[in-house]
Amino acid sequence: MKRTWIKNARIVNEGKIFHGSIVIENEVIAEVLAEETVPSQPCGEIIDAKGYYLMPGVIDDHVHFRDPGLTHKADIHTESTAAAAGGVTSFMDMPNTTPQTTTLEALNAKFADAATKSIVNYSFYFGATNTNADVLPTLDKSRVCGVKLFMGASTGNMLVDRMEVLRKVFANAGMLIAAHCEEQSIISANTTAFKEKYGEDPDIKYHPQIRSAEACAYSSSLAIRLAKENNARLHILHISTAQELDLLEDKPLSEKKITAEACVSHLYFYDKDYETLKGRIKCNPSIKTSEDRNALRKALSTNLIDVIGTDHAPHLLKEKEGGALKAVSGMPMIQFSLVAIMELVREGILSIEQLVQKMCHA
């Protein structure tokens, strides 16, 4: 039995900071000890962590590891390695791969593949479509982290845009529904208008006007209404606007059935950054205004935002070239999410206890 004692640390855990130590036994935390308390049994390895923070591993509820089928960008092994390097010890991967994770066969294959490739803990979302709502009740809730619902533009048939199917998904899921909320009809109308005015690929600076705040707020409002009608467990992914914050409840996580995630990209960047970073910060939902970014940052110190995730989505650099329509959407973030949010702690935007709550416990 291998036992490791990490002592003299500043432990951040469950809303508190205290000096103490932990004992790891065969890769599992066996003891959390207050200052001056020694382990119950001898330890073969001792690490002195004086002057350092010690916190739980980060859990990222929202990643795209590109496996299977898109592995020219990344795969489960490369991205789980990046996760571990950044302090992320568990991830939940999205279903828009090739093939999409929208059948039990594809889901089981993904779990089997991760068992040989991932160096950290994992689970996978099952993707809802316009045709598979009847499968949702059969999912193993102890294994599958949730149902991913695209209420906005996506690849293949993963855009669920029929109201009768949306109602069926919310009624049938029986587990967390993680929703990408952007109203496609608004995006389509904006796309047509901007192409008529600026050509087939408008400048990247127009991305937040095409995939607008209105599209996000409309869709999030609809998702919340459907969740309440069906008493469903809803998690709204990558909140990007101040308007959406007005839809959320500022109360403890334990009292909620509707929760929300903010991503590092929307907490860090705003629309002026397109001038210098161009397609490299293109993601969906789009990076919005400084007012939206500041509202999201302010919400971190409240219970409006429950979780900080990444929406980690790597691409080749050449795939990020182009304007608002041709550059692909998505940013690699998982290796840097913890240090990025630690920078917001340094700036006083949230406390380190709040960081641990929103990146680890929640």
mmCIF file of N, CA and C in Angstrom, residues 274-334:
data_model
loop_
_atom_site.group_PDB
_atom_site.id
_atom_site.type_symbol
_atom_site.label_atom_id
_atom_site.label_comp_id
_atom_site.label_asym_id
_atom_site.label_seq_id
_atom_site.Cartn_x
_atom_site.Cartn_y
_atom_site.Cartn_z
ATOM 1 N N TYR A 274 -11.414 40.956 -30.648
ATOM 2 C CA TYR A 274 -11.404 40.417 -32.004
ATOM 3 C C TYR A 274 -10.404 41.171 -32.890
ATOM 4 N N GLU A 275 -10.132 42.446 -32.568
ATOM 5 C CA GLU A 275 -9.228 43.252 -33.391
ATOM 6 C C GLU A 275 -7.824 42.657 -33.429
ATOM 7 N N THR A 276 -7.378 42.114 -32.316
ATOM 8 C CA THR A 276 -6.020 41.575 -32.246
ATOM 9 C C THR A 276 -5.974 40.052 -32.316
ATOM 10 N N LEU A 277 -6.945 39.387 -31.720
ATOM 11 C CA LEU A 277 -6.912 37.923 -31.643
ATOM 12 C C LEU A 277 -7.716 37.246 -32.746
ATOM 13 N N LYS A 278 -8.585 38.002 -33.385
ATOM 14 C CA LYS A 278 -9.360 37.546 -34.550
ATOM 15 C C LYS A 278 -10.014 36.187 -34.301
ATOM 16 N N GLY A 279 -9.882 35.262 -35.263
ATOM 17 C CA GLY A 279 -10.585 33.988 -35.168
ATOM 18 C C GLY A 279 -10.142 33.103 -34.031
ATOM 19 N N ARG A 280 -9.015 33.427 -33.412
ATOM 20 C CA ARG A 280 -8.536 32.565 -32.319
ATOM 21 C C ARG A 280 -9.476 32.597 -31.115
ATOM 22 N N ILE A 281 -10.255 33.684 -30.969
ATOM 23 C CA ILE A 281 -11.210 33.714 -29.863
ATOM 24 C C ILE A 281 -12.644 33.515 -30.354
ATOM 25 N N LYS A 282 -12.788 33.030 -31.578
ATOM 26 C CA LYS A 282 -14.141 32.748 -32.053
ATOM 27 C C LYS A 282 -14.659 31.479 -31.384
ATOM 28 N N CYS A 283 -15.796 31.595 -30.723
ATOM 29 C CA CYS A 283 -16.431 30.447 -30.085
ATOM 30 C C CYS A 283 -17.937 30.688 -30.106
ATOM 31 N N ASN A 284 -18.687 29.639 -29.865
ATOM 32 C CA ASN A 284 -20.144 29.740 -29.808
ATOM 33 C C ASN A 284 -20.635 29.300 -28.429
ATOM 34 N N PRO A 285 -21.393 30.143 -27.723
ATOM 35 C CA PRO A 285 -21.811 31.499 -28.072
ATOM 36 C C PRO A 285 -20.607 32.429 -28.220
ATOM 37 N N SER A 286 -20.833 33.533 -28.919
ATOM 38 C CA SER A 286 -19.751 34.459 -29.219
ATOM 39 C C SER A 286 -19.290 35.220 -27.985
ATOM 40 N N ILE A 287 -18.064 35.743 -28.067
ATOM 41 C CA ILE A 287 -17.569 36.693 -27.082
ATOM 42 C C ILE A 287 -18.383 37.978 -27.250
ATOM 43 N N LYS A 288 -18.942 38.485 -26.170
ATOM 44 C CA LYS A 288 -19.841 39.634 -26.256
ATOM 45 C C LYS A 288 -19.129 40.920 -25.810
ATOM 46 N N THR A 289 -19.873 41.874 -25.259
ATOM 47 C CA THR A 289 -19.351 43.196 -24.914
ATOM 48 C C THR A 289 -18.615 43.186 -23.574
ATOM 49 N N SER A 290 -17.909 44.278 -23.299
ATOM 50 C CA SER A 290 -17.248 44.413 -21.992
ATOM 51 C C SER A 290 -18.272 44.441 -20.866
ATOM 52 N N GLU A 291 -19.457 45.010 -21.142
ATOM 53 C CA GLU A 291 -20.518 45.028 -20.121
ATOM 54 C C GLU A 291 -20.974 43.610 -19.790
ATOM 55 N N ASP A 292 -21.092 42.768 -20.813
ATOM 56 C CA ASP A 292 -21.464 41.364 -20.569
ATOM 57 C C ASP A 292 -20.366 40.660 -19.779
ATOM 58 N N ARG A 293 -19.119 40.845 -20.183
ATOM 59 C CA ARG A 293 -18.010 40.209 -19.466
ATOM 60 C C ARG A 293 -17.985 40.647 -18.006
ATOM 61 N N ASN A 294 -18.149 41.930 -17.762
ATOM 62 C CA ASN A 294 -18.097 42.433 -16.392
ATOM 63 C C ASN A 294 -19.261 41.914 -15.553
ATOM 64 N N ALA A 295 -20.429 41.765 -16.175
ATOM 65 C CA ALA A 295 -21.575 41.205 -15.457
ATOM 66 C C ALA A 295 -21.322 39.751 -15.073
ATOM 67 N N LEU A 296 -20.713 38.990 -15.988
ATOM 68 C CA LEU A 296 -20.371 37.602 -15.685
ATOM 69 C C LEU A 296 -19.358 37.526 -14.553
ATOM 70 N N ARG A 297 -18.352 38.373 -14.599
ATOM 71 C CA ARG A 297 -17.350 38.393 -13.530
ATOM 72 C C ARG A 297 -17.985 38.715 -12.185
ATOM 73 N N LYS A 298 -18.868 39.700 -12.187
ATOM 74 C CA LYS A 298 -19.537 40.075 -10.940
ATOM 75 C C LYS A 298 -20.378 38.922 -10.393
ATOM 76 N N ALA A 299 -20.987 38.162 -11.304
ATOM 77 C CA ALA A 299 -21.842 37.044 -10.896
ATOM 78 C C ALA A 299 -21.063 35.911 -10.247
ATOM 79 N N LEU A 300 -19.740 35.863 -10.466
ATOM 80 C CA LEU A 300 -18.934 34.800 -9.858
ATOM 81 C C LEU A 300 -18.943 34.869 -8.335
ATOM 82 N N SER A 301 -19.139 36.060 -7.794
ATOM 83 C CA SER A 301 -19.149 36.211 -6.336
ATOM 84 C C SER A 301 -20.543 35.991 -5.758
ATOM 85 N N THR A 302 -21.495 35.586 -6.587
ATOM 86 C CA THR A 302 -22.859 35.283 -6.159
ATOM 87 C C THR A 302 -23.163 33.823 -6.468
ATOM 88 N N ASN A 303 -24.431 33.442 -6.300
ATOM 89 C CA ASN A 303 -24.873 32.096 -6.661
ATOM 90 C C ASN A 303 -25.572 32.052 -8.019
ATOM 91 N N LEU A 304 -25.448 33.119 -8.812
ATOM 92 C CA LEU A 304 -26.053 33.097 -10.145
ATOM 93 C C LEU A 304 -25.315 32.136 -11.061
ATOM 94 N N ILE A 305 -24.000 32.148 -11.005
ATOM 95 C CA ILE A 305 -23.158 31.210 -11.763
ATOM 96 C C ILE A 305 -22.706 30.109 -10.813
ATOM 97 N N ASP A 306 -22.992 28.865 -11.162
ATOM 98 C CA ASP A 306 -22.693 27.744 -10.271
ATOM 99 C C ASP A 306 -21.365 27.076 -10.577
ATOM 100 N N VAL A 307 -20.985 27.065 -11.854
ATOM 101 C CA VAL A 307 -19.836 26.274 -12.297
ATOM 102 C C VAL A 307 -19.008 27.098 -13.283
ATOM 103 N N ILE A 308 -17.684 26.967 -13.193
ATOM 104 C CA ILE A 308 -16.788 27.502 -14.212
ATOM 105 C C ILE A 308 -16.236 26.333 -15.013
ATOM 106 N N GLY A 309 -16.477 26.350 -16.317
ATOM 107 C CA GLY A 309 -15.965 25.316 -17.211
ATOM 108 C C GLY A 309 -15.115 25.937 -18.303
ATOM 109 N N THR A 310 -14.773 25.145 -19.296
ATOM 110 C CA THR A 310 -13.916 25.664 -20.363
ATOM 111 C C THR A 310 -14.556 25.659 -21.745
ATOM 112 N N ASP A 311 -15.422 24.692 -22.056
ATOM 113 C CA ASP A 311 -15.829 24.457 -23.443
ATOM 114 C C ASP A 311 -14.585 24.237 -24.305
ATOM 115 N N HIS A 312 -13.595 23.568 -23.712
ATOM 116 C CA HIS A 312 -12.323 23.276 -24.385
ATOM 117 C C HIS A 312 -12.594 22.624 -25.736
ATOM 118 N N ALA A 313 -12.099 23.262 -26.820
ATOM 119 C CA ALA A 313 -12.403 22.777 -28.168
ATOM 120 C C ALA A 313 -11.247 23.093 -29.105
ATOM 121 N N PRO A 314 -10.236 22.229 -29.169
ATOM 122 C CA PRO A 314 -9.059 22.497 -29.991
ATOM 123 C C PRO A 314 -9.316 22.337 -31.486
ATOM 124 N N HIS A 315 -8.584 23.156 -32.267
ATOM 125 C CA HIS A 315 -8.584 23.083 -33.727
ATOM 126 C C HIS A 315 -7.148 23.282 -34.218
ATOM 127 N N LEU A 316 -6.912 22.976 -35.475
ATOM 128 C CA LEU A 316 -5.675 23.394 -36.114
ATOM 129 C C LEU A 316 -5.726 24.905 -36.332
ATOM 130 N N LEU A 317 -4.568 25.567 -36.291
ATOM 131 C CA LEU A 317 -4.541 27.017 -36.489
ATOM 132 C C LEU A 317 -5.127 27.423 -37.836
ATOM 133 N N LYS A 318 -4.864 26.628 -38.872
ATOM 134 C CA LYS A 318 -5.376 26.981 -40.196
ATOM 135 C C LYS A 318 -6.898 26.933 -40.239
ATOM 136 N N GLU A 319 -7.503 26.136 -39.355
ATOM 137 C CA GLU A 319 -8.965 26.062 -39.300
ATOM 138 C C GLU A 319 -9.571 27.300 -38.643
ATOM 139 N N LYS A 320 -8.749 28.059 -37.926
ATOM 140 C CA LYS A 320 -9.216 29.273 -37.253
ATOM 141 C C LYS A 320 -9.095 30.505 -38.136
ATOM 142 N N GLU A 321 -8.626 30.334 -39.364
ATOM 143 C CA GLU A 321 -8.502 31.461 -40.281
ATOM 144 C C GLU A 321 -9.857 31.771 -40.914
ATOM 145 N N GLY A 322 -10.076 33.051 -41.234
ATOM 146 C CA GLY A 322 -11.322 33.448 -41.860
ATOM 147 C C GLY A 322 -12.077 34.445 -41.009
ATOM 148 N N GLY A 323 -13.298 34.757 -41.437
ATOM 149 C CA GLY A 323 -14.102 35.753 -40.761
ATOM 150 C C GLY A 323 -15.156 35.159 -39.852
ATOM 151 N N ALA A 324 -16.251 35.899 -39.704
ATOM 152 C CA ALA A 324 -17.292 35.529 -38.750
ATOM 153 C C ALA A 324 -17.996 34.224 -39.096
ATOM 154 N N LEU A 325 -17.930 33.818 -40.370
ATOM 155 C CA LEU A 325 -18.628 32.607 -40.783
ATOM 156 C C LEU A 325 -17.694 31.456 -41.133
ATOM 157 N N LYS A 326 -16.512 31.754 -41.671
ATOM 158 C CA LYS A 326 -15.638 30.671 -42.149
ATOM 159 C C LYS A 326 -14.666 30.149 -41.095
ATOM 160 N N ALA A 327 -14.188 30.999 -40.207
ATOM 161 C CA ALA A 327 -13.317 30.499 -39.129
ATOM 162 C C ALA A 327 -14.128 29.570 -38.237
ATOM 163 N N VAL A 328 -13.548 28.432 -37.875
ATOM 164 C CA VAL A 328 -14.282 27.495 -37.023
ATOM 165 C C VAL A 328 -14.337 28.022 -35.593
ATOM 166 N N SER A 329 -15.320 27.533 -34.843
ATOM 167 C CA SER A 329 -15.534 28.021 -33.477
ATOM 168 C C SER A 329 -14.984 27.040 -32.453
ATOM 169 N N GLY A 330 -14.322 27.589 -31.437
ATOM 170 C CA GLY A 330 -13.794 26.766 -30.362
ATOM 171 C C GLY A 330 -12.387 27.165 -29.989
ATOM 172 N N MET A 331 -12.063 27.031 -28.703
ATOM 173 C CA MET A 331 -10.757 27.441 -28.186
ATOM 174 C C MET A 331 -10.190 26.362 -27.274
ATOM 175 N N PRO A 332 -8.877 26.110 -27.318
ATOM 176 C CA PRO A 332 -8.254 25.187 -26.357
ATOM 177 C C PRO A 332 -8.029 25.920 -25.037
ATOM 178 N N MET A 333 -8.438 25.335 -23.915
ATOM 179 C CA MET A 333 -8.439 26.098 -22.671
ATOM 180 C C MET A 333 -8.109 25.261 -21.434
ATOM 181 N N ILE A 334 -8.237 23.947 -21.499
ATOM 182 C CA ILE A 334 -8.268 23.153 -20.272
ATOM 183 C C ILE A 334 -6.942 23.189 -19.509
#
